[in-house]
Coordinates of C-alpha atoms in Angstrom, one line a residue:
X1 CA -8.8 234.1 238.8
X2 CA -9.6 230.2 239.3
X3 CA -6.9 227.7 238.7
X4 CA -6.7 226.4 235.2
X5 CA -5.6 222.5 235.4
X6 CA -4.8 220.4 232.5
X7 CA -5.3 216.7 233.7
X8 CA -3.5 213.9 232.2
X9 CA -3.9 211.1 234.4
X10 CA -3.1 206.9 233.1
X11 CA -4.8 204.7 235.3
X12 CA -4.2 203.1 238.1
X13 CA -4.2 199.4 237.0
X14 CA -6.9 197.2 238.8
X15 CA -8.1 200.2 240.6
X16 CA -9.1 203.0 239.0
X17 CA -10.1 203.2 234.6
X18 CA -8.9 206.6 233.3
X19 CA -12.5 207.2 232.4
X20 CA -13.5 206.7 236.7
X21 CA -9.9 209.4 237.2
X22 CA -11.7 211.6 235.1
X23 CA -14.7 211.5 236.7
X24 CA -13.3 212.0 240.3
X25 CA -11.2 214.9 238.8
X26 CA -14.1 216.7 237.3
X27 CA -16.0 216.6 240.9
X28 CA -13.1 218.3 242.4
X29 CA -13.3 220.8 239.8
X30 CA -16.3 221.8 240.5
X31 CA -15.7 221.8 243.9
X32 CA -12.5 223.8 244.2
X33 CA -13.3 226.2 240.8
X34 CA -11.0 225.3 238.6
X35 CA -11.0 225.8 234.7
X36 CA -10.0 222.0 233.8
X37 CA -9.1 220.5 230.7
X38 CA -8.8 216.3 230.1
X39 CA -6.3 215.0 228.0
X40 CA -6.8 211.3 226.8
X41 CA -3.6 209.5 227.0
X42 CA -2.2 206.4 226.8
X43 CA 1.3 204.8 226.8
X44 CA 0.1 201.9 224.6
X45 CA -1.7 199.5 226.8
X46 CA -5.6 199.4 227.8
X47 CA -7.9 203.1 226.8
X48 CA -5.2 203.3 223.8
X49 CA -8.1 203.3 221.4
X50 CA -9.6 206.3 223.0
X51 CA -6.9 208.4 221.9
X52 CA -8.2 208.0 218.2
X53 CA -10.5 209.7 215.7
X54 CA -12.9 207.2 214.4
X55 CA -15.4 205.0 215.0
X56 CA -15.2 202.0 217.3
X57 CA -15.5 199.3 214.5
X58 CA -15.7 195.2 215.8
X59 CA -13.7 192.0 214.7
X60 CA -13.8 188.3 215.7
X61 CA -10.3 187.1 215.9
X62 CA -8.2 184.4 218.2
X63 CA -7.4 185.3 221.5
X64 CA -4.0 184.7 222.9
X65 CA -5.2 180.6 223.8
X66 CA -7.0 180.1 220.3
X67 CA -10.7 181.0 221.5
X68 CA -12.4 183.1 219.4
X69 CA -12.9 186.7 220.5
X70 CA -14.4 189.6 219.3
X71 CA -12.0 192.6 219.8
X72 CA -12.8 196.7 219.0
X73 CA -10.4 198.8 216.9
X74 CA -10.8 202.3 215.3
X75 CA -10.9 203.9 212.3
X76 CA -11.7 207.5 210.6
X77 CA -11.3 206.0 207.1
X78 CA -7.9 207.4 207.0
X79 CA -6.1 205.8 209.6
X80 CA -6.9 202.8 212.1
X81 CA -6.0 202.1 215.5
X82 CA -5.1 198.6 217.5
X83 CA -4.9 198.0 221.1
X84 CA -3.5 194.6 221.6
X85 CA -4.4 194.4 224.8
X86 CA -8.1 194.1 223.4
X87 CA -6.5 191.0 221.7
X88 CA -4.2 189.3 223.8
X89 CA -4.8 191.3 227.3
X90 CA -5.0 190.7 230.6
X91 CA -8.5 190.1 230.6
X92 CA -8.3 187.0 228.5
X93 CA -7.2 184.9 231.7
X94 CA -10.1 183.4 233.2
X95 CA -8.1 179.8 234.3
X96 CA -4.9 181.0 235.1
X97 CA -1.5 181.9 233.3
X98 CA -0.1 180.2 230.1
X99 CA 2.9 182.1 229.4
X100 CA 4.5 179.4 226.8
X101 CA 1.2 178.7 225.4
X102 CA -0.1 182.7 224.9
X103 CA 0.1 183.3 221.1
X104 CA -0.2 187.0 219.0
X105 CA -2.0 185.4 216.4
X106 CA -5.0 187.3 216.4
X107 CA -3.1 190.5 216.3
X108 CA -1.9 189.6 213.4
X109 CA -5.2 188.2 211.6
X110 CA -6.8 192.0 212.9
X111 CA -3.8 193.9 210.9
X112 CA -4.7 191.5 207.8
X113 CA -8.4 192.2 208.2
X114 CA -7.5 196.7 208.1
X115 CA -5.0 196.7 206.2
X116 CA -7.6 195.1 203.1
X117 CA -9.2 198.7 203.5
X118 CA -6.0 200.8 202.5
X119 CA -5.3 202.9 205.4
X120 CA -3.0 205.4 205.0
X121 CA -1.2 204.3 208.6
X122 CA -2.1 201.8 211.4
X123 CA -1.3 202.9 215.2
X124 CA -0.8 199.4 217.4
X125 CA -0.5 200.2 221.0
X126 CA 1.8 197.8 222.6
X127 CA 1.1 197.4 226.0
X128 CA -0.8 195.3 228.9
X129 CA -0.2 192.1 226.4
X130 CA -0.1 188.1 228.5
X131 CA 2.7 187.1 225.4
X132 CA 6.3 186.5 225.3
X133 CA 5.9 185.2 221.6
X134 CA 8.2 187.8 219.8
X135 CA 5.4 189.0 217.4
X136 CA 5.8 184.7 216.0
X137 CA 1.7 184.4 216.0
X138 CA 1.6 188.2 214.1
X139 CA 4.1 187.5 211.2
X140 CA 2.8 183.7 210.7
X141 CA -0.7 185.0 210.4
X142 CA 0.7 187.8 207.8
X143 CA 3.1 185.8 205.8
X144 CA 1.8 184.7 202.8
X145 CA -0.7 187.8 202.8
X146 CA 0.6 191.0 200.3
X147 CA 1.1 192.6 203.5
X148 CA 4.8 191.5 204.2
X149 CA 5.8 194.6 204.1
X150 CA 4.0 197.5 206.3
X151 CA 5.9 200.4 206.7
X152 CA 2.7 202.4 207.6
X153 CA 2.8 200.5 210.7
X154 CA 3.3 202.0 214.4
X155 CA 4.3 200.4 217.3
X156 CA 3.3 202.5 220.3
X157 CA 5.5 201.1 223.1
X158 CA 5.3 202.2 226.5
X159 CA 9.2 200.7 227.6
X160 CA 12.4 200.9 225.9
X161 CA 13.2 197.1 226.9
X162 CA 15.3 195.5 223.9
X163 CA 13.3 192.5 222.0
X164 CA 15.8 189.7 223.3
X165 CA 15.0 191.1 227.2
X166 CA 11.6 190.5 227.2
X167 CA 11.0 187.4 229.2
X168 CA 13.5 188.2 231.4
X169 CA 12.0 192.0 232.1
X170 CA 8.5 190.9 232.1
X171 CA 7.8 187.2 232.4
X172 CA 7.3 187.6 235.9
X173 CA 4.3 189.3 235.9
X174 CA 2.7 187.9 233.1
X175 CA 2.9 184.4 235.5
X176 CA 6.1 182.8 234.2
X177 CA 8.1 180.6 236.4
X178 CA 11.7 181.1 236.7
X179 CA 12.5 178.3 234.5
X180 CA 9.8 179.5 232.2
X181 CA 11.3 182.9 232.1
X182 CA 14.5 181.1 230.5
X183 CA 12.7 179.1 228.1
X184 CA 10.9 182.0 226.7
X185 CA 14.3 184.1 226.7
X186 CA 15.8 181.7 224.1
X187 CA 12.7 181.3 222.2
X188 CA 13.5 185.4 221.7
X189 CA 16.5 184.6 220.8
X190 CA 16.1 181.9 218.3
X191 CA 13.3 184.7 216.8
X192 CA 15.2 187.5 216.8
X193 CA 18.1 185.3 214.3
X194 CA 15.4 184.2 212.2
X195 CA 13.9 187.2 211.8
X196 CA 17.3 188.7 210.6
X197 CA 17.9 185.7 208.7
X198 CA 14.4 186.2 207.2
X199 CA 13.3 190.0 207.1
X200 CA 17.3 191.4 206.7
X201 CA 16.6 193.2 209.9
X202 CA 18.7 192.7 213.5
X203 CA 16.4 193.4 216.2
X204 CA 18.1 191.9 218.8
X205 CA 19.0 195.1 220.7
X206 CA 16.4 197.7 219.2
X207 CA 15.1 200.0 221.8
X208 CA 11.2 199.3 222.3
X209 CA 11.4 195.9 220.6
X210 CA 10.5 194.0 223.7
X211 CA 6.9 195.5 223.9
X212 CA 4.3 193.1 224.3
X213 CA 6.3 190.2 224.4
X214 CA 7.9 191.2 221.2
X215 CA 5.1 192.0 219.6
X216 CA 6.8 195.5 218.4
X217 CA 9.8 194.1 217.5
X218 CA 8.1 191.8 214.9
X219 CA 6.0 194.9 213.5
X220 CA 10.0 196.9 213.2
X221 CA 11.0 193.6 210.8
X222 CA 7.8 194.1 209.0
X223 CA 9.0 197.3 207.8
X224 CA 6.9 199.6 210.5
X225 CA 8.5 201.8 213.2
X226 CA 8.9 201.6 216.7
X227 CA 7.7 205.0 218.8
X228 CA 7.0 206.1 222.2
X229 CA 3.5 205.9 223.1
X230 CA 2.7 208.4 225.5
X231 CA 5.5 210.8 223.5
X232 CA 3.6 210.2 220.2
X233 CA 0.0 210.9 221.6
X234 CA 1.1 213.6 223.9
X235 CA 3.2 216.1 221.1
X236 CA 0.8 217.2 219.6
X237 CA -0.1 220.8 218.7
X238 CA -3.2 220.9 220.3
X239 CA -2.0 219.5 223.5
X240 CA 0.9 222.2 223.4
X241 CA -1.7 224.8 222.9
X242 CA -3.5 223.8 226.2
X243 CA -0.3 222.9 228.5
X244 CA 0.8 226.5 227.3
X245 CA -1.7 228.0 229.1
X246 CA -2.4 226.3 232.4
X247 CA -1.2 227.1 235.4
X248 CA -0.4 223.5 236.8
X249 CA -0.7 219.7 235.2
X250 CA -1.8 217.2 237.1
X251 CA -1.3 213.1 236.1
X252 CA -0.2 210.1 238.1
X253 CA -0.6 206.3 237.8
X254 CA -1.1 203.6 240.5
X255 CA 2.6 202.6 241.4
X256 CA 5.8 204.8 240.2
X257 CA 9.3 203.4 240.2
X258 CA 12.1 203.9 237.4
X259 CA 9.8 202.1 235.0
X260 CA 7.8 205.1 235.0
X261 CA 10.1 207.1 233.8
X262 CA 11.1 205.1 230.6
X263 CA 7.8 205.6 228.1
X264 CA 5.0 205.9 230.4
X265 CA 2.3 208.5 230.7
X266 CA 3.5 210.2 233.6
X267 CA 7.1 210.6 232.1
X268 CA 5.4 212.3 229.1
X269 CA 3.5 214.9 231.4
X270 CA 7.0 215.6 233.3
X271 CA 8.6 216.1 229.8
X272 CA 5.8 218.4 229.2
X273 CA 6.1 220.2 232.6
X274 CA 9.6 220.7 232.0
X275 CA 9.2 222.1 228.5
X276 CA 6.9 225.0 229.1
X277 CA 8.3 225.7 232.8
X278 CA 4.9 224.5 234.1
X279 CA 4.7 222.8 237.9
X280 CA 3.4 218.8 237.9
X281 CA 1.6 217.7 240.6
X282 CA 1.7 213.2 240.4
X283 CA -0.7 211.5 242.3
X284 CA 0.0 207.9 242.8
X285 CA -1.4 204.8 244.5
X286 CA 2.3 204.3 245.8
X287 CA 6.0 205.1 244.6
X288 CA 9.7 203.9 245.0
X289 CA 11.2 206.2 247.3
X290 CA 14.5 206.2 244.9
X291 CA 12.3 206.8 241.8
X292 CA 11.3 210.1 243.4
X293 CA 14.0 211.1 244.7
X294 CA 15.8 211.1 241.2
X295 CA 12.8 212.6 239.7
X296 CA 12.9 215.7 242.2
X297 CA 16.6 216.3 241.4
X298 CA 15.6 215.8 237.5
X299 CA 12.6 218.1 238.0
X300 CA 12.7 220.9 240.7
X301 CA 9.0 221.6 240.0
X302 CA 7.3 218.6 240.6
X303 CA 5.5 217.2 243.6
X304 CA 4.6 213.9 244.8
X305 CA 1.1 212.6 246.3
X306 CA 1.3 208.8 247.7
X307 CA -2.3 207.5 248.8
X308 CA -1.1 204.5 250.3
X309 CA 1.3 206.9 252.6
X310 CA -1.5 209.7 253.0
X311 CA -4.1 207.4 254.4
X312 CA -2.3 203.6 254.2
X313 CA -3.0 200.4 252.4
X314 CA -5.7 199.3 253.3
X315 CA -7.5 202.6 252.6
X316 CA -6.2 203.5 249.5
X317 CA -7.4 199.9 247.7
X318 CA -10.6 199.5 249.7
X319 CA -11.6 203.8 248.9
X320 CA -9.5 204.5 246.0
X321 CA -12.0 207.3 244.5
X322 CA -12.5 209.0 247.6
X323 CA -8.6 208.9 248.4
X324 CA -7.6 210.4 244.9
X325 CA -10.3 212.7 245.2
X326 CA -8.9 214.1 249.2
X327 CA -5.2 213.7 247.7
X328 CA -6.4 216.6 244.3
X329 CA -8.2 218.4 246.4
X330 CA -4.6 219.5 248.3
X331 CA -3.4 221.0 245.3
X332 CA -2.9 224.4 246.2
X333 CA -5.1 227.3 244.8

């Protein structure tokens, strides 16, 4: 009898969308027989939306510099879903970083917009966000609003990086300078003790609160909740139902290190593997030979596929599809 796979793959950022991975995993399907299942996940940033019910409904809101933007969200009627990065991502940088300037604003001006229809609960995903704010832009544009208080509020977070660590954890790569990095990490601060001072709640040191620049922490003072992304889309019964039954799970991401491992897709699929006693193959654009090594001791059944160390550098970022596509088709039969 043919394999039967259940792929869960995040993507590999710049590289390769989820949607392309899923593509290049249904031609080696195909080609080696298997009975494949695709499970949409996300950890919180960018293809969060997809792992709604709904429709894809559209908003004109400010982007992270002020500019008008219109953004996409979802909603069944019931419940809604917001990807911030559709707000205040990556792809809002077209003349270069503004890390002090970068405002959640228009996150907050979305949740005023959805919450006027009543939903029952509103899923945020926290993740691939250019602000260091600490959720300042969200609660200014909801104070004054009858929505003070959301406790049907989610924050999907894909790290477990505290509120007041923020800028120091991910400054870097949203273009801070050093100095910059400091100045945002006392902004946090001065946040977090008016928030308490405010709201009656210490975020300070609450796991997950340093999502999107903060952005979590100031929906937890709003009343909502803070959760694991990828745990929160992936435990669900119907994804159970097909795990329980394949014979391998396949997922990966484009670089694993010990971030990986704290809210990520990939850490969700290894929970998962571990679980129902089911083997994990991870195909990554590179890893952090530690990270593995941990992983292996943490989960016997796992195994690792570097493209970068299969065919090198240069070949893995000029021919990602073809490179994931020769690393899946190694899984063994």
């Amino acid at each position: 009898m043919s394999l039967k796979v259940v792929s869960i793959f995040d993507k590999f950022r710049g590289t390769l969308s989820q949607a392309r991975i899923a593509d290049i995993v249904k031609e080696v399907s195909r080609e080696r027989n298997w009975r494949l299942e695709i499970v949409k996940a996300s950890d919180g940033g960018e293809g969060f939306l997809e792992c709604f019910p709904g429709k894809i409904r559209h908003s004109v809101v400010s982007g992270p510099f002020g500019c008008p933007r219109r953004v996409r969200w979802r909603s069944d009627g019931i419940s809604a879903a917001v990807e911030v990065a559709e707000i205040v991502g990556h792809r809002n940088l077209v003349s270069g970083a503004r890390p002090l300037d970068a405002t959640s604003f228009g996150v907050g001006e979305l949740l005023v917009e959805i919450l006027g229809s009543n939903p029952q609960s509103v899923a945020i995903g926290c993740g691939g966000s250019i602000t260091t704010d600490g959720g300042f832009g969200l609660v200014a544009a909801i104070t004054g609003t009858k929505f003070e208080r959301l406790p049907h509020l989610s924050a999907y977070v894909d790290t477990a990086t505290c509120f007041v660590d923020a800028a120091r954890v991910f400054g870097r790569q949203k273009g801070a300078t050093p100095k910059q990095i400091e100045w945002l990490a006392r902004r946090l601060s001065f946040a977090a003790d008016l928030y308490q001072w405010r709201f009656g709640h210490r975020i300070h040191e609450v796991e997950g609160s340093g999502a999107a620049g903060g952005i979590s922490g100031a929906v937890f003072v709003l009343g909502g909740k803070i959760v694991s992304g990828a745990q929160a889309i992936l435990h669900r019964d119907s994804v159970h139902a097909s795990v329980s039954k394949c014979d391998v799970l396949v997922t990966g991401e484009g670089y694993f290190d010990h971030q990986s491992l704290k809210g990520k897709v990939v850490s969700a699929v290894l929970e998962l593997g571990k679980d129902f006693g089911k083997p994990v193959y991870v195909v990554v654009g590179d890893y952090d030979e530690r990270a593995v090594e941990e992983t292996l001791a943490a989960y016997p059944t796992v195994r690792f596929a570097s493209l970068v160390q299969r065919v090198g550098f240069e070949t893995a970022t000029k021919s990602p599809e073809s490179s994931l596509a020769a690393a899946l088709l190694e899984l063994p039969s």
